[in-house]
Amino acid sequence: MAARPRCVSGRATPPRALIGPVESPPAAHWLRRSSFATFKLGPLGQEEPPPQPQDDEEEEEEEEEEEMASQNADPAAAPRGPSKAAEPGGGAARGSVRTRLQQELMTLMMSGDKGISAFPESDNLFKWIGTIDGATGTVYENLRYKLSLEFPSGYPYNAPTVKFLTPCYHPNVDQQGNICLDILKDQWSALYDVRTLLLSIQSLLGEPNVESPLNIDAAELWKDQTAYKKRLHESYAKHVKSQDP
């Protein structure tokens, strides 16, 4: 059979072939089978009509076309799903995150920083409860706040979700506890860890960004520190009272 041309435009057209004359074979023997027809001698030495080669020919052409299509397929376009070893919940990736979080927990415990702490919630290493004390010399001094920290499977390349659990009257904290802080959004870096995150939030308490407030009332009142402190402590006392049995 004549050689097929290489696929130039993503699609190969098979060449047409002609069946030449068939020489008379020795009696009672099979003829050599060509690519398009097979002949054999009958019991009286007469040539039997050749079988229809259409099915074999089409099957052969389909196999060759499939082979050529697979050779010309773009490897980048093929879907690349996770390997079977990585299928169970992304075990390898989550294991790497666990190792990172365990290291950060040890770093935080050994740091000796005052006014910040955090520990995993129960046995879930991806959910932590943090505590921040207001810095000395600020209106938040002697006030303690609890926060929730949830770490995604893409941590530390994706920022954790951090919210205040204790109601916090602050220009950059809304009533649901959401925090407006650049390193929790577009300025996040894999170089940050839980320790630097808690220190940043502690610093934010005494140095809010009133130009980008979530609580407009608190942002406007911040200019008057005396009035702000009064409103802040009233709000905090109300929360503490609601927690009493």
XYZ file of N, CA and C in Angstrom:
735
model
N 0.855 -1.193 0.000
C 0.000 0.000 0.000
C 0.884 1.233 0.000
N 0.527 2.223 -0.758
C 1.346 3.436 -0.868
C 1.391 4.145 0.467
N 2.532 4.792 0.756
C 2.697 5.499 2.029
C 1.741 6.673 2.120
N 1.194 6.905 3.325
C 0.271 8.012 3.522
C 1.046 9.307 3.738
N 0.515 10.429 3.258
C 1.198 11.707 3.483
C 1.041 12.160 4.917
N 1.959 12.962 5.391
C 1.846 13.532 6.731
C 0.705 14.540 6.774
N 0.118 14.649 7.978
C -0.982 15.597 8.150
C -0.421 17.008 8.158
N -0.853 17.827 7.228
C -0.335 19.190 7.116
C -1.256 20.195 7.778
N -2.547 20.060 7.505
C -3.491 21.036 8.047
C -4.375 20.441 9.120
N -3.876 19.425 9.816
C -4.655 18.813 10.865
C -5.572 17.715 10.351
N -5.542 17.464 9.064
C -6.431 16.451 8.495
C -5.738 15.818 7.285
N -5.530 14.517 7.273
C -4.848 13.825 6.173
C -5.863 13.163 5.267
N -5.664 13.294 3.941
C -6.535 12.638 2.964
C -5.830 11.394 2.464
N -6.384 10.207 2.704
C -5.688 8.983 2.279
C -5.586 8.914 0.767
N -4.470 8.447 0.195
C -4.319 8.360 -1.262
C -5.174 7.256 -1.836
N -5.589 7.443 -3.097
C -6.348 6.402 -3.779
C -5.358 5.360 -4.348
N -5.709 4.091 -4.291
C -4.849 3.017 -4.802
C -5.626 2.219 -5.837
N -4.916 1.721 -6.803
C -5.532 0.915 -7.843
C -5.123 -0.535 -7.679
N -6.046 -1.410 -8.032
C -5.759 -2.836 -7.936
C -5.255 -3.309 -9.293
N -4.039 -3.780 -9.320
C -3.466 -4.247 -10.576
C -3.929 -5.646 -10.908
N -3.518 -6.179 -12.107
C -3.907 -7.542 -12.496
C -3.294 -8.566 -11.572
N -4.045 -9.612 -11.348
C -3.595 -10.668 -10.433
C -3.105 -11.844 -11.245
N -1.885 -12.293 -10.978
C -1.344 -13.438 -11.694
C -2.032 -14.718 -11.248
N -2.104 -15.674 -12.168
C -2.734 -16.959 -11.830
C -1.835 -17.715 -10.879
N -2.343 -18.138 -9.748
C -1.518 -18.830 -8.741
C -1.471 -20.317 -8.995
N -0.588 -21.036 -8.339
C -0.598 -22.505 -8.424
C -1.922 -23.040 -7.909
N -2.304 -24.187 -8.395
C -3.582 -24.763 -7.988
C -3.559 -25.129 -6.524
N -4.771 -25.032 -5.906
C -5.021 -25.435 -4.515
C -4.155 -24.666 -3.526
N -3.704 -23.510 -3.874
C -2.945 -22.676 -2.936
C -3.613 -21.315 -2.840
N -3.406 -20.695 -1.683
C -3.936 -19.335 -1.516
C -3.042 -18.345 -2.253
N -3.646 -17.356 -2.834
C -2.867 -16.266 -3.405
C -2.399 -15.345 -2.294
N -1.346 -14.625 -2.589
C -0.919 -13.603 -1.630
C -1.993 -12.541 -1.534
N -2.259 -12.149 -0.343
C -3.329 -11.177 -0.122
C -2.790 -9.772 -0.310
N -3.450 -9.029 -1.180
C -3.063 -7.626 -1.353
C -3.787 -6.784 -0.332
N -3.529 -5.450 -0.392
C -4.184 -4.548 0.551
C -5.647 -4.373 0.242
N -6.087 -4.765 -1.004
C -7.458 -4.464 -1.392
C -8.275 -5.707 -1.757
N -7.651 -6.847 -2.038
C -8.441 -8.011 -2.430
C -7.688 -9.284 -2.115
N -8.448 -10.363 -1.875
C -7.873 -11.670 -1.615
C -8.556 -12.673 -2.534
N -7.753 -13.515 -3.224
C -8.316 -14.495 -4.146
C -7.892 -15.885 -3.693
N -8.713 -16.856 -3.976
C -8.317 -18.247 -3.747
C -8.931 -19.113 -4.853
N -8.342 -20.276 -5.053
C -8.823 -21.189 -6.080
C -9.878 -22.115 -5.529
N -10.869 -22.326 -6.342
C -11.902 -23.262 -5.952
C -11.436 -24.681 -6.178
N -12.273 -25.625 -5.863
C -11.888 -27.043 -6.003
C -11.618 -27.448 -7.438
N -12.153 -26.731 -8.447
C -11.958 -27.085 -9.852
C -10.903 -26.206 -10.513
N -10.130 -25.481 -9.660
C -9.085 -24.634 -10.210
C -9.588 -23.336 -10.767
N -10.850 -23.028 -10.522
C -11.419 -21.776 -11.009
C -11.303 -20.716 -9.922
N -11.081 -19.530 -10.396
C -10.985 -18.434 -9.430
C -12.360 -18.097 -8.885
N -12.418 -18.032 -7.554
C -13.660 -17.603 -6.930
C -13.682 -16.078 -6.907
N -14.834 -15.505 -6.956
C -14.902 -14.034 -6.901
C -14.307 -13.513 -5.603
N -13.578 -12.446 -5.708
C -12.935 -11.914 -4.482
C -13.978 -11.432 -3.483
N -13.711 -11.639 -2.207
C -14.628 -11.107 -1.177
C -14.580 -9.590 -1.180
N -15.648 -9.029 -0.697
C -15.731 -7.569 -0.649
C -14.760 -7.044 0.409
N -13.815 -6.219 -0.003
C -12.803 -5.747 0.964
C -13.211 -4.488 1.712
N -14.426 -4.070 1.543
C -14.810 -2.737 2.046
C -14.675 -2.643 3.556
N -15.123 -3.710 4.252
C -15.118 -3.628 5.711
C -13.703 -3.569 6.255
N -12.810 -4.481 5.727
C -11.433 -4.475 6.212
C -10.732 -3.175 5.872
N -10.988 -2.687 4.659
C -10.334 -1.441 4.228
C -10.768 -0.266 5.088
N -12.081 -0.170 5.326
C -12.569 0.954 6.144
C -12.042 0.868 7.563
N -11.996 -0.362 8.096
C -11.496 -0.519 9.460
C -10.030 -0.117 9.545
N -9.254 -0.519 8.520
C -7.833 -0.168 8.503
C -7.652 1.342 8.417
N -8.451 1.984 7.538
C -8.329 3.431 7.380
C -8.727 4.164 8.655
N -9.785 3.673 9.323
C -10.205 4.318 10.569
C -9.124 4.223 11.629
N -8.482 3.029 11.720
C -7.414 2.875 12.700
C -6.267 3.820 12.413
N -5.905 3.948 11.110
C -4.801 4.831 10.758
C -5.153 6.279 11.018
N -6.411 6.663 10.725
C -6.819 8.045 10.963
C -6.813 8.368 12.460
N -7.271 7.392 13.275
C -7.250 7.610 14.723
C -5.826 7.753 15.233
N -4.920 6.916 14.691
C -3.528 7.002 15.110
C -2.918 8.340 14.746
N -3.203 8.816 13.496
C -2.672 10.106 13.062
C -3.268 11.242 13.868
N -4.563 11.125 14.211
C -5.205 12.179 15.014
C -4.585 12.260 16.389
N -4.270 11.083 16.981
C -3.661 11.093 18.309
C -2.253 11.663 18.263
N -1.534 11.416 17.144
C -0.173 11.941 17.024
C -0.174 13.452 16.834
N -1.224 13.976 16.185
C -1.288 15.412 15.925
C -2.054 16.181 16.985
N -2.546 15.488 18.014
C -3.299 16.182 19.067
C -2.357 17.054 19.872
N -2.871 18.195 20.314
C -2.075 19.123 21.117
C -2.057 18.643 22.555
N -0.891 18.265 23.077
C -0.848 17.760 24.456
C -1.358 18.781 25.452
N -1.163 20.078 25.184
C -1.599 21.104 26.125
C -3.101 21.206 26.193
N -3.766 20.761 25.102
C -5.224 20.862 25.075
C -5.891 19.694 25.775
N -5.150 18.630 26.028
C -5.745 17.468 26.670
C -6.002 17.768 28.134
N -7.140 17.320 28.671
C -7.425 17.577 30.082
C -6.446 16.846 30.963
N -5.964 17.541 31.938
C -4.999 16.954 32.857
C -5.604 16.928 34.252
N -6.307 15.873 34.548
C -6.921 15.738 35.857
C -5.891 15.289 36.872
N -6.252 15.304 38.148
C -5.312 14.861 39.177
C -5.050 13.379 39.079
N -3.872 12.975 39.414
C -3.532 11.571 39.394
C -4.311 10.843 40.468
N -4.398 9.524 40.315
C -5.170 8.755 41.281
C -4.604 8.889 42.679
N -3.292 9.065 42.772
C -2.691 9.191 44.094
C -3.095 10.475 44.777
N -3.484 11.506 43.998
C -3.823 12.794 44.591
C -5.320 13.022 44.662
N -6.110 12.023 44.278
C -7.545 12.204 44.209
C -8.214 12.342 45.564
N -7.865 11.556 46.589
C -8.618 11.617 47.831
C -8.486 12.954 48.526
N -9.293 13.947 48.090
C -9.360 15.236 48.758
C -8.096 16.047 48.648
N -7.257 15.805 47.638
C -6.011 16.542 47.532
C -5.134 16.297 48.738
N -4.977 15.027 49.105
C -4.280 14.675 50.336
C -2.875 15.241 50.422
N -2.135 15.186 49.318
C -0.757 15.681 49.332
C -0.719 17.174 49.602
N -1.615 17.937 48.935
C -1.639 19.389 49.108
C -2.046 19.757 50.532
N -3.081 19.104 51.042
C -3.538 19.405 52.397
C -2.488 19.022 53.424
N -1.754 17.942 53.141
C -0.686 17.557 54.062
C 0.397 18.614 54.130
N 0.696 19.242 52.979
C 1.688 20.307 52.949
C 1.211 21.520 53.741
N -0.096 21.837 53.625
C -0.649 22.966 54.376
C -0.614 22.674 55.876
N -0.928 21.444 56.253
C -0.886 21.069 57.676
C 0.502 21.262 58.253
N 1.509 20.832 57.484
C 2.888 20.992 57.952
C 3.217 22.462 58.144
N 2.799 23.303 57.203
C 3.052 24.742 57.296
C 2.356 25.320 58.527
N 1.100 24.946 58.763
C 0.349 25.485 59.896
C 0.933 25.020 61.232
N 1.401 23.795 61.279
C 2.044 23.308 62.504
C 3.300 24.111 62.813
N 4.059 24.429 61.773
C 5.264 25.240 61.968
C 4.896 26.641 62.447
N 3.825 27.219 61.867
C 3.412 28.560 62.268
C 2.911 28.576 63.705
N 2.244 27.506 64.117
C 1.770 27.424 65.500
C 2.943 27.428 66.471
N 3.976 26.662 66.150
C 5.163 26.630 67.008
C 5.860 27.986 67.021
N 5.942 28.647 65.866
C 6.574 29.970 65.804
C 5.814 30.978 66.660
N 4.483 30.936 66.579
C 3.664 31.867 67.360
C 3.812 31.621 68.854
N 3.844 30.348 69.247
C 3.958 30.019 70.672
C 5.326 30.401 71.226
N 6.356 30.329 70.385
C 7.713 30.627 70.843
C 8.080 32.095 70.685
N 7.230 32.879 70.030
C 7.588 34.272 69.724
C 7.618 35.161 70.967
N 6.727 34.925 71.911
C 6.685 35.755 73.112
C 6.051 37.111 72.881
N 5.353 37.284 71.729
C 4.681 38.556 71.470
C 3.513 38.736 72.447
N 3.420 39.929 72.973
C 2.365 40.204 73.943
C 1.078 40.612 73.233
N -0.014 40.113 73.753
C -1.315 40.554 73.268
C -1.854 39.811 72.065
N -1.168 38.771 71.613
C -1.701 37.975 70.497
C -1.513 36.491 70.796
N -2.473 35.704 70.384
C -2.381 34.253 70.516
C -3.389 33.624 69.565
N -3.161 32.355 69.251
C -4.081 31.636 68.372
C -3.798 30.149 68.478
N -4.875 29.366 68.423
C -4.757 27.914 68.494
C -5.811 27.281 67.591
N -5.525 26.095 67.081
C -6.523 25.400 66.261
C -7.799 25.127 67.057
N -8.925 25.178 66.367
C -10.206 24.899 66.990
C -10.435 23.396 66.991
N -10.524 22.799 68.176
C -10.662 21.349 68.339
C -9.489 20.657 67.631
N -9.801 19.684 66.761
C -8.747 18.961 66.053
C -8.613 19.421 64.612
N -9.304 20.500 64.256
C -9.269 21.008 62.878
C -8.147 22.021 62.739
N -7.081 21.626 62.073
C -5.928 22.508 61.926
C -6.191 23.629 60.936
N -7.279 23.562 60.180
C -7.590 24.592 59.188
C -8.504 25.682 59.747
N -8.927 25.547 61.004
C -9.739 26.571 61.659
C -9.127 26.897 63.026
N -8.797 28.167 63.197
C -8.176 28.608 64.440
C -9.044 29.665 65.116
N -8.821 29.795 66.410
C -9.410 30.885 67.185
C -8.261 31.750 67.692
N -8.288 33.018 67.327
C -7.226 33.932 67.742
C -7.716 34.935 68.775
N -6.771 35.488 69.505
C -7.077 36.495 70.528
C -6.134 37.675 70.362
N -6.700 38.870 70.398
C -5.905 40.084 70.281
C -6.280 41.036 71.408
N -5.265 41.546 72.096
C -5.468 42.573 73.117
C -5.137 43.933 72.520
N -5.952 44.933 72.852
C -5.659 46.276 72.376
C -4.300 46.754 72.862
N -3.549 47.396 71.987
C -2.191 47.841 72.334
C -2.216 48.939 73.377
N -1.179 48.950 74.211
C -1.046 49.976 75.246
C -0.920 51.355 74.614
N -1.614 52.325 75.194
C -1.556 53.702 74.706
C -2.592 54.014 73.641
N -3.453 53.035 73.307
C -4.522 53.274 72.335
C -5.870 53.202 73.044
N -6.915 53.633 72.370
C -8.255 53.592 72.970
C -8.720 52.151 73.161
N -8.022 51.197 72.549
C -8.393 49.782 72.684
C -7.628 49.082 73.806
N -6.845 49.812 74.546
C -6.091 49.224 75.648
C -7.037 48.576 76.660
N -6.643 47.379 77.110
C -7.412 46.584 78.087
C -8.666 45.932 77.488
N -8.827 46.014 76.191
C -9.944 45.329 75.528
C -9.397 44.106 74.796
N -10.126 43.006 74.910
C -9.683 41.751 74.289
C -10.718 41.290 73.280
N -10.216 40.854 72.109
C -11.100 40.440 71.021
C -10.724 39.040 70.542
N -11.759 38.290 70.223
C -11.554 36.970 69.637
C -11.816 37.032 68.134
N -11.045 36.258 67.399
C -11.190 36.211 65.944
C -11.221 34.762 65.472
N -11.798 34.554 64.320
C -11.765 33.241 63.672
C -10.833 33.325 62.469
N -10.059 32.285 62.266
C -9.156 32.206 61.124
C -9.413 30.893 60.399
N -9.739 30.971 59.130
C -9.966 29.778 58.305
C -8.964 29.779 57.156
N -8.251 28.676 57.034
C -7.182 28.578 56.036
C -7.639 27.738 54.842
N -7.490 28.272 53.631
C -7.889 27.521 52.430
C -6.868 26.452 52.091
N -7.233 25.553 51.189
C -6.315 24.492 50.769
C -5.117 25.060 50.016
N -5.256 26.297 49.487
C -4.158 26.933 48.760
C -3.245 27.764 49.634
N -3.429 27.709 50.949
C -2.562 28.463 51.868
C -1.146 27.901 51.790
N -0.098 28.713 51.831
C -0.072 30.157 52.111
C -0.147 31.055 50.877
N -0.422 30.476 49.709
C -0.481 31.302 48.499
C -1.805 32.047 48.396
N -2.815 31.567 49.119
C -4.090 32.264 49.225
C -4.284 32.713 50.667
N -4.819 33.901 50.833
C -4.975 34.472 52.176
C -6.039 33.731 52.971
N -5.869 33.651 54.295
C -6.919 33.062 55.131
C -8.090 34.030 55.271
N -9.216 33.502 55.709
C -10.389 34.331 55.993
C -10.402 34.623 57.487
N -10.336 35.898 57.832
C -10.260 36.304 59.239
C -11.426 37.217 59.565
N -12.110 36.926 60.661
C -13.238 37.749 61.112
C -13.175 37.939 62.623
N -13.696 39.069 63.077
C -13.847 39.289 64.509
C -15.062 38.502 64.994
N -14.867 37.717 66.044
C -15.992 37.053 66.692
C -16.585 37.952 67.763
N -15.720 38.693 68.436
C -16.170 39.705 69.399
C -16.560 40.956 68.620
N -17.750 41.490 68.826
C -18.128 42.725 68.124
C -17.075 43.807 68.364
N -16.633 44.418 67.284
C -15.560 45.406 67.373
C -15.993 46.701 66.694
N -16.091 47.740 67.501
C -16.421 49.064 66.960
C -15.135 49.670 66.424
N -15.058 49.750 65.103
C -13.806 50.186 64.471
C -14.116 50.636 63.042
N -13.410 51.652 62.553
C -13.663 52.133 61.187
C -13.513 51.077 60.104
N -12.635 50.093 60.320
C -12.354 49.102 59.279
C -12.928 47.723 59.585
N -13.927 47.680 60.441
C -14.600 46.419 60.780
C -16.104 46.645 60.705
N -16.801 45.769 59.954
C -18.251 45.939 59.861
C -18.959 45.142 60.959
N -20.277 45.182 60.938
C -21.063 44.539 61.993
C -20.977 43.022 61.938
N -20.595 42.467 60.808
C -20.437 41.015 60.701
C -19.034 40.547 61.070
N -18.163 41.487 61.438
C -16.815 41.117 61.833
C -15.806 41.093 60.697
N -16.240 41.425 59.478
C -15.310 41.469 58.352
C -14.306 42.601 58.527
N -13.088 42.364 58.084
C -11.997 43.312 58.280
C -11.521 43.847 56.938
N -11.395 45.163 56.856
C -10.835 45.790 55.657
C -9.344 46.008 55.897
N -8.543 45.065 55.403
C -7.094 45.108 55.593
C -6.442 44.605 54.316
N -5.500 45.398 53.788
C -4.938 45.083 52.471
C -4.264 43.713 52.400
N -3.599 43.283 53.471
C -2.888 42.009 53.407
C -3.841 40.819 53.465
N -5.111 41.081 53.737
C -6.104 40.016 53.661
C -6.738 39.956 52.285
N -6.330 40.877 51.418
C -6.912 40.936 50.080
C -5.803 40.907 49.028
N -5.645 41.993 48.281
C -4.720 41.979 47.143
C -3.252 42.086 47.540
N -2.968 42.457 48.792
C -1.576 42.597 49.212
C -1.067 41.382 49.988
N -1.812 40.314 49.962
C -1.378 39.110 50.672
C -0.151 38.513 50.006
N 0.737 37.956 50.820
C 1.950 37.305 50.326
C 2.155 36.002 51.084
N 2.735 35.027 50.393
C 3.018 33.743 51.032
C 4.075 33.877 52.127
N 4.732 35.023 52.185
C 5.731 35.253 53.231
C 5.084 35.573 54.575
N 3.819 35.961 54.566
C 3.118 36.256 55.808
C 2.740 34.958 56.516
N 2.573 35.076 57.827
C 2.105 33.933 58.603
C 1.095 34.420 59.643
N 0.636 33.519 60.495
C -0.386 33.866 61.487
C 0.121 34.955 62.430
N 1.356 34.853 62.801
C 1.927 35.833 63.735
C 1.885 37.238 63.138
N 2.405 37.406 61.924
C 2.425 38.738 61.313
C 1.012 39.240 61.040
N 0.096 38.311 60.768
C -1.291 38.687 60.519
C -1.943 39.244 61.780
N -1.754 38.576 62.895
C -2.334 39.043 64.155
C -1.715 40.368 64.593
N -0.408 40.519 64.395
C 0.248 41.783 64.751
C -0.273 42.929 63.880
N -0.557 42.631 62.623
C -1.088 43.658 61.718
C -2.482 44.101 62.151
N -3.315 43.156 62.557
C -4.664 43.501 63.001
C -4.605 44.260 64.321
N -3.694 43.868 65.197
C -3.527 44.593 66.463
C -3.102 46.035 66.199
N -2.215 46.219 65.223
C -1.783 47.563 64.865
C -2.920 48.353 64.229
N -3.752 47.664 63.450
C -4.876 48.330 62.793
C -5.862 48.903 63.799
N -6.004 48.262 64.958
C -6.941 48.763 65.965
C -6.592 50.188 66.364
N -5.315 50.450 66.587
C -4.904 51.791 67.021
C -4.616 52.745 65.879
N -4.487 52.208 64.656
C -4.177 53.047 63.499
C -5.083 52.673 62.330
N -6.343 53.022 62.404
C -7.289 52.649 61.341
C -7.068 53.458 60.071
N -7.574 52.917 58.972
C -7.563 53.639 57.695
C -8.956 54.244 57.513
N -9.103 55.486 57.931
C -10.418 56.127 57.891
C -10.810 56.534 56.464
N -9.867 56.422 55.524
C -10.160 56.759 54.135
C -10.889 55.615 53.414
N -10.839 54.418 54.000
C -11.513 53.261 53.399
C -12.279 52.516 54.488
N -13.337 53.139 54.999
C -14.037 52.556 56.149
C -15.106 51.534 55.764
N -15.303 50.600 56.662
C -16.463 49.715 56.591
C -17.555 50.200 57.544
N -17.115 50.917 58.572
C -18.036 51.519 59.528
C -17.877 53.036 59.425
N -18.774 53.661 58.680
C -18.658 55.100 58.425
C -18.827 55.906 59.704
N -19.722 55.478 60.576
C -19.945 56.186 61.841
C -18.676 56.213 62.685
N -18.000 55.075 62.780
C -16.758 55.009 63.553
C -15.663 55.840 62.895
N -15.619 55.860 61.573
C -14.601 56.636 60.861
C -14.776 58.129 61.111
N -16.013 58.583 61.132
C -16.268 60.009 61.383
C -15.986 60.386 62.824
N -16.251 59.470 63.735
C -16.059 59.761 65.157
C -14.596 59.646 65.578
N -13.765 59.018 64.769
C -12.366 58.786 65.124
C -11.612 60.094 65.372
N -12.041 61.156 64.735
C -11.365 62.444 64.903
C -11.434 62.935 66.345
N -12.503 62.585 67.033
C -12.680 62.976 68.433
C -12.397 61.752 69.300
N -11.168 61.623 69.747
C -10.761 60.428 70.470
C -11.515 60.230 71.791
N -11.857 61.304 72.426
C -12.600 61.194 73.687
C -13.988 60.605 73.444
N -14.691 61.158 72.475
C -16.029 60.657 72.149
C -15.938 59.233 71.578
N -14.889 58.989 70.803
C -14.721 57.659 70.213
C -14.495 56.618 71.301
N -13.641 56.946 72.279
C -13.343 55.999 73.354
C -14.592 55.697 74.180
N -15.390 56.712 74.417
C -16.622 56.502 75.176
C -17.564 55.562 74.432
N -17.746 55.822 73.151
C -18.628 54.976 72.341
C -18.076 53.554 72.252
N -16.777 53.434 72.114
C -16.134 52.124 72.002
C -16.356 51.301 73.266
N -16.091 51.892 74.412
C -16.207 51.156 75.676
C -17.658 50.837 76.005
N -18.579 51.681 75.615
C -19.997 51.377 75.818
C -20.397 50.158 74.992
N -19.920 50.112 73.757
C -20.213 48.979 72.885
C -19.590 47.688 73.413
N -18.364 47.801 73.909
C -17.675 46.619 74.423
C -18.347 46.108 75.698
N -18.707 47.021 76.576
C -19.373 46.635 77.836
C -20.710 45.964 77.550
N -21.411 46.445 76.544
C -22.690 45.841 76.188
C -22.498 44.391 75.738
N -21.437 44.146 75.002
C -21.153 42.780 74.558
C -20.787 41.902 75.736
N -19.932 42.381 76.628
C -19.506 41.592 77.777
C -20.708 41.245 78.650
N -21.618 42.202 78.823
C -22.797 41.961 79.641
C -23.691 40.900 79.015
N -23.773 40.886 77.688
C -24.625 39.909 76.998
C -24.047 38.497 77.095
N -22.748 38.390 77.399
C -22.115 37.086 77.537
C -22.244 36.506 78.931
N -22.647 37.343 79.908
C -22.803 36.862 81.279
C -24.005 35.934 81.368
N -23.887 34.844 82.150
C -25.003 33.904 82.272
C -26.179 34.520 83.041
